[in-house]
mmCIF file of N, CA and C in Angstrom:
data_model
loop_
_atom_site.group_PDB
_atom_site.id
_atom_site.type_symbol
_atom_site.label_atom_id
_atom_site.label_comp_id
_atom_site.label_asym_id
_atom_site.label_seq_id
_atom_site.Cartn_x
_atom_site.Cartn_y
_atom_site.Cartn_z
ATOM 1 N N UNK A 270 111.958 -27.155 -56.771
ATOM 2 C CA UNK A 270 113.170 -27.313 -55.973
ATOM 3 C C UNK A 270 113.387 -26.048 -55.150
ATOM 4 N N UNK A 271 113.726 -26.442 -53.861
ATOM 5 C CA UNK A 271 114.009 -25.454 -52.949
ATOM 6 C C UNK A 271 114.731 -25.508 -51.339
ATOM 7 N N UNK A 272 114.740 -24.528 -51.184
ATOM 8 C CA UNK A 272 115.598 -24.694 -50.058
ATOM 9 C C UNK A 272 115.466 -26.036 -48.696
ATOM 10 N N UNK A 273 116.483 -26.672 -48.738
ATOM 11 C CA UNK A 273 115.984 -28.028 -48.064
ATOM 12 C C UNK A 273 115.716 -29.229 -48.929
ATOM 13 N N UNK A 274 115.266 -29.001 -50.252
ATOM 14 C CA UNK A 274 115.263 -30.123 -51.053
ATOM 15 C C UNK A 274 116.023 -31.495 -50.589
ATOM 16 N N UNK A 275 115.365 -32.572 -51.298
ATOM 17 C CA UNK A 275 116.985 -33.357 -51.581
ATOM 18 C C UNK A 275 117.055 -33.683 -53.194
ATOM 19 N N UNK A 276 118.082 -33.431 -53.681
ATOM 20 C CA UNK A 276 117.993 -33.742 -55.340
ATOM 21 C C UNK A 276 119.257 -34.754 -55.777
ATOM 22 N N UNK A 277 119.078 -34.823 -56.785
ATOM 23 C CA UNK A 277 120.218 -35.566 -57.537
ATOM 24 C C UNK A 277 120.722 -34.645 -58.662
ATOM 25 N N UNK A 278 121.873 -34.785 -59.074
ATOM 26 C CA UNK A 278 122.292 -34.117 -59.889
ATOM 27 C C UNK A 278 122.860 -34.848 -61.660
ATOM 28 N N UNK A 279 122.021 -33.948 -62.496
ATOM 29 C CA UNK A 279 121.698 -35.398 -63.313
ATOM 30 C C UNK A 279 123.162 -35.244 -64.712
ATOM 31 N N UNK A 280 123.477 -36.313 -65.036
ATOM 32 C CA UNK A 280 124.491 -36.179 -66.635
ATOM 33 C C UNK A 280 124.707 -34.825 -67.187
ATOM 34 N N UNK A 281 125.691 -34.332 -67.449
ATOM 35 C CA UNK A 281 126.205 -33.231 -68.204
ATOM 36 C C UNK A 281 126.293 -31.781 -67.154
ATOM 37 N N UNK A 282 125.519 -31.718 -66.261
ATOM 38 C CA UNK A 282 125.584 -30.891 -65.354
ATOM 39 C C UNK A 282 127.040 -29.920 -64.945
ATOM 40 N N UNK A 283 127.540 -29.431 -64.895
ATOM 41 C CA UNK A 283 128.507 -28.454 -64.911
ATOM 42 C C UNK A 283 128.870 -27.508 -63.292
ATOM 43 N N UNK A 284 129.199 -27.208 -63.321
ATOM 44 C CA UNK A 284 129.524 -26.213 -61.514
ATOM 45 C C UNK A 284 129.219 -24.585 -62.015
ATOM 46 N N UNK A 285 128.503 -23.886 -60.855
ATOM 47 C CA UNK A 285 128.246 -22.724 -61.399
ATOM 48 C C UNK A 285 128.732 -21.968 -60.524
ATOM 49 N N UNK A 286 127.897 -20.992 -59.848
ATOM 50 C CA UNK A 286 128.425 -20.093 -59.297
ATOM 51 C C UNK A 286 129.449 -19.011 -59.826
ATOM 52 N N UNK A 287 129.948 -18.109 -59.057
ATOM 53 C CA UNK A 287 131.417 -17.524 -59.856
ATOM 54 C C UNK A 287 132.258 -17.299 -59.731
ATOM 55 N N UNK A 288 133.115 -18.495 -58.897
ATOM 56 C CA UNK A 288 134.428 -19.426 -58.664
ATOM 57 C C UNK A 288 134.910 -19.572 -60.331
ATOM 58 N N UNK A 289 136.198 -19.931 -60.076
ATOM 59 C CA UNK A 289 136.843 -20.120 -61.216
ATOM 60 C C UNK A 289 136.621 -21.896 -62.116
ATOM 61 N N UNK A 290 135.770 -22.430 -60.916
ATOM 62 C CA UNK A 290 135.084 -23.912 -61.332
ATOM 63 C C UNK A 290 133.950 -23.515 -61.935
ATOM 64 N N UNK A 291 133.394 -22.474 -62.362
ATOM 65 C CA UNK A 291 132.246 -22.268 -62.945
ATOM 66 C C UNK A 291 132.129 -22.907 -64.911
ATOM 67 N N UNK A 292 131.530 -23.532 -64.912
ATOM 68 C CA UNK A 292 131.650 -24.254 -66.614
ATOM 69 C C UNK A 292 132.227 -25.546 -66.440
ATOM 70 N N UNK A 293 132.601 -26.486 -65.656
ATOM 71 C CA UNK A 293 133.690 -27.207 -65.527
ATOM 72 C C UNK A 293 132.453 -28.742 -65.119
ATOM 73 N N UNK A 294 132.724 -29.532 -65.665
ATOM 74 C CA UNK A 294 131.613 -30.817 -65.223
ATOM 75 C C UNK A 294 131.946 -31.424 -64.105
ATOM 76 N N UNK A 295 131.015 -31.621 -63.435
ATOM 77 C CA UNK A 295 130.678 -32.138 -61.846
ATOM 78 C C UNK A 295 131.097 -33.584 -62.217
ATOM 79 N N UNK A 296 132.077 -33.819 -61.174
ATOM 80 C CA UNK A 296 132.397 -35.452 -61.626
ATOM 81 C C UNK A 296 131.387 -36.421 -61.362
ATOM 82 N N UNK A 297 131.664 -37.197 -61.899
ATOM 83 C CA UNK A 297 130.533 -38.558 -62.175
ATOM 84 C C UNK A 297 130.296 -39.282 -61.022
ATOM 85 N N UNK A 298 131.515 -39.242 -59.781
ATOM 86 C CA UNK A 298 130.935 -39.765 -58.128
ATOM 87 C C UNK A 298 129.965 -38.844 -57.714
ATOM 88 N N UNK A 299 129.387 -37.622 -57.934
ATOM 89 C CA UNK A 299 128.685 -36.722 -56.965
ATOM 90 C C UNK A 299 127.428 -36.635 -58.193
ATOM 91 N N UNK A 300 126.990 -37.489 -59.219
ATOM 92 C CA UNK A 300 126.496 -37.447 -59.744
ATOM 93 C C UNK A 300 124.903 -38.627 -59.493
ATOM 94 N N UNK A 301 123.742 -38.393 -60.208
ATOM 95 C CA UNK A 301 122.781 -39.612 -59.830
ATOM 96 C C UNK A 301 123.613 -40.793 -59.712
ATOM 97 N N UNK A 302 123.107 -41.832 -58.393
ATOM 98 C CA UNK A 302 121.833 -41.741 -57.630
ATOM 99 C C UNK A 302 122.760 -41.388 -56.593
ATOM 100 N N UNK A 303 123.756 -40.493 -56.311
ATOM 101 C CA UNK A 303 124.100 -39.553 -55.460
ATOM 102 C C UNK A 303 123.383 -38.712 -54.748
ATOM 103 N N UNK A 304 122.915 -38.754 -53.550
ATOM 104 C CA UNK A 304 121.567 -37.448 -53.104
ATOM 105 C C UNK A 304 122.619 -35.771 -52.367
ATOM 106 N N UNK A 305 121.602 -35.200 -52.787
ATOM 107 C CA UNK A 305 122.672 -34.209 -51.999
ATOM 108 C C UNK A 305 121.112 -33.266 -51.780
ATOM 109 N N UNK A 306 121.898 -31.640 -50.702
ATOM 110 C CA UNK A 306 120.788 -31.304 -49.869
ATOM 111 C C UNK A 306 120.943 -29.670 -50.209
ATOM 112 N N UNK A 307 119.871 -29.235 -51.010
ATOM 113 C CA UNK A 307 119.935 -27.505 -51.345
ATOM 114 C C UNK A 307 120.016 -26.910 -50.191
ATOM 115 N N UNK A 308 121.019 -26.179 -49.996
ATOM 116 C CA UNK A 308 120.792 -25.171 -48.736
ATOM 117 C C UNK A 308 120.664 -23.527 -49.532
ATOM 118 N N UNK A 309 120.981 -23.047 -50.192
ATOM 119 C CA UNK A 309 119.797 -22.135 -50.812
ATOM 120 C C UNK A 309 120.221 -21.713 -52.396
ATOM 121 N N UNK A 310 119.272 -20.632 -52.883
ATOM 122 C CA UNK A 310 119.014 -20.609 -54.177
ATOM 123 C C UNK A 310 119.106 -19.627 -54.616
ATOM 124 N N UNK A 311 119.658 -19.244 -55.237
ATOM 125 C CA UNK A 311 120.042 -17.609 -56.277
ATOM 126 C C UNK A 311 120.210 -17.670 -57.462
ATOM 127 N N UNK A 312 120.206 -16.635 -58.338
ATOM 128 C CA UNK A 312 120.842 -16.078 -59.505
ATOM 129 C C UNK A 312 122.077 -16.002 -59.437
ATOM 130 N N UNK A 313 123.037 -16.387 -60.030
ATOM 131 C CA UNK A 313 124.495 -16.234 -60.897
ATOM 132 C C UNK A 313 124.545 -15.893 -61.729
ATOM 133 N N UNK A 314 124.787 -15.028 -62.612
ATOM 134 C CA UNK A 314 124.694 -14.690 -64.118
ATOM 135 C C UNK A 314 123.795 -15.322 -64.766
ATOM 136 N N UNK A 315 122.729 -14.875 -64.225
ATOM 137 C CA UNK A 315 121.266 -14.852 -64.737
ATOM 138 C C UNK A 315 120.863 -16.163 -64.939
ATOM 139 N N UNK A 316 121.391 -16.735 -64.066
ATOM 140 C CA UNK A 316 120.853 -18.489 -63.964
ATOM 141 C C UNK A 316 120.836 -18.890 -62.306
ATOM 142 N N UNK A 317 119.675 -19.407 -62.532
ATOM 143 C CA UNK A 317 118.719 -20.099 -61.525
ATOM 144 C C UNK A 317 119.480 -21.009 -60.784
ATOM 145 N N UNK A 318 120.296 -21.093 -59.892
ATOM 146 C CA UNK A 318 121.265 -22.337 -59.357
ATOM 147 C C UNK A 318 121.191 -22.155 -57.695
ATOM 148 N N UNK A 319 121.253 -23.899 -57.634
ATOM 149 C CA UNK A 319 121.673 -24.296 -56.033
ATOM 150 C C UNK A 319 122.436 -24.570 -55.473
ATOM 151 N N UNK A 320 122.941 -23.858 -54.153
ATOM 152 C CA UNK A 320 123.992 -24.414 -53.554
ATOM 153 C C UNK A 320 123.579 -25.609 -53.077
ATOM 154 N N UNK A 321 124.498 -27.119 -53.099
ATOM 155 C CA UNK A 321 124.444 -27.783 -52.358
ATOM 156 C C UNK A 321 125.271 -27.940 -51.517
ATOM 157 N N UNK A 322 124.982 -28.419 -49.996
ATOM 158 C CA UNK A 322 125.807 -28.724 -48.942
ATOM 159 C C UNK A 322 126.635 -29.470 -48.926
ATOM 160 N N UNK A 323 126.435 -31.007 -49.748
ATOM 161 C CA UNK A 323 127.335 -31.802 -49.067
ATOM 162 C C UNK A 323 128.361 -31.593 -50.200
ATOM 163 N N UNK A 324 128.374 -30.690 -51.520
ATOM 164 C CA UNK A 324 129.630 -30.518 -52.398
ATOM 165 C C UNK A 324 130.166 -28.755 -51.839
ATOM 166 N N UNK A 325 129.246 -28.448 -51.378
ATOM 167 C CA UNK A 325 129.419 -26.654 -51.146
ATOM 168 C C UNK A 325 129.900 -26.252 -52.420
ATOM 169 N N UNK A 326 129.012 -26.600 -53.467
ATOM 170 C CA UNK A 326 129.432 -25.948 -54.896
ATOM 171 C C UNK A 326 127.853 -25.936 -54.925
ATOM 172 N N UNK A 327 128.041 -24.481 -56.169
ATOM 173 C CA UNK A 327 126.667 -24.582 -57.352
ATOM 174 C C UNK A 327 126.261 -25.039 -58.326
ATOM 175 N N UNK A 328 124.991 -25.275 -58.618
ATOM 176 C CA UNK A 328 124.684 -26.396 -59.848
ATOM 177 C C UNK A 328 123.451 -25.592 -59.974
ATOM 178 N N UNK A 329 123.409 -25.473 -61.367
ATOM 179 C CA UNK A 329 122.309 -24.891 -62.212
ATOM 180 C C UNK A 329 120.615 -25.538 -61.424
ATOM 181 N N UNK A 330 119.703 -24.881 -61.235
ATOM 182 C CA UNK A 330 118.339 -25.572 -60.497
ATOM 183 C C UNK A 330 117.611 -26.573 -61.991
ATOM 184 N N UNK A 331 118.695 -26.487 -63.311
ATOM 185 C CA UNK A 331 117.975 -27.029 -64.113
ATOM 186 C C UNK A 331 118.410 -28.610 -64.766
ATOM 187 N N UNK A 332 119.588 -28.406 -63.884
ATOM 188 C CA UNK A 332 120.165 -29.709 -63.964
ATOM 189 C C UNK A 332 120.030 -30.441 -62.512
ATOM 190 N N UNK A 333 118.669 -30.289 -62.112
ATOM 191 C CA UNK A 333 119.054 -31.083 -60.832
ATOM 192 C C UNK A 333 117.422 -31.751 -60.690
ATOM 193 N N UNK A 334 117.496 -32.970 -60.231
ATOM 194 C CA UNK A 334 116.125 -33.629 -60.149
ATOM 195 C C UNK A 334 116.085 -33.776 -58.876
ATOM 196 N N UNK A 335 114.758 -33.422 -58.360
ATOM 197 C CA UNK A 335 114.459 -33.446 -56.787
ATOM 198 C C UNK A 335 113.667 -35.224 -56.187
ATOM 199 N N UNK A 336 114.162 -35.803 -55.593
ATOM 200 C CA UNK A 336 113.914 -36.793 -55.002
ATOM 201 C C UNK A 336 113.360 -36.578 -53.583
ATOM 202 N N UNK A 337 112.346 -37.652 -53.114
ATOM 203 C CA UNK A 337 112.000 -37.594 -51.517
ATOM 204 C C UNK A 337 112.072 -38.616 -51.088
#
C-alpha cells in the first residue's frame, strides 16, 4: 500500500493520527466495500498509517486492504 492506492478499510479499524479522534472506530458507512484513496503515508506514534482523502482522517496501513 501506497501513495495513490485505492483500499478499503476493513472491521475493527480505529482513526489514527494525533487528533483527539485517534483510538476511536471508523464508522461502519466508510467501512468495506467502501473504496477510498491514500494520499500519503507516515509514522504516528510509531505506527505505519494512511491518510485517506475522501475521509481526510488516518487509518493504521494495517487495517487497510488495497483493491484495484
Amino acid at each position: 500500500i501506497g501513495v495513490n492506492s485505492v483500499v478499503t478499510i476493513n472491521k475493527g479499524a480505529v482513526y489514527g493520527g494525533l487528533a483527539a479522534t485517534r483510538g476511536r472506530a471508523i464508522p461502519a458507512a466508510q467501512l468495506t466495500p467502501k473504496k477510498h484513496t491514500v494520499s500519503k503515508i507516515q509514522k504516528n506514534k510509531g505506527v505505519e498509517e494512511a491518510l485517506l482523502k475522501e475521509i481526510k482522517s488516518w487509518v493504521a496501513v494495517s487495517s487497510l486492504t488495497e483493491v484495484n
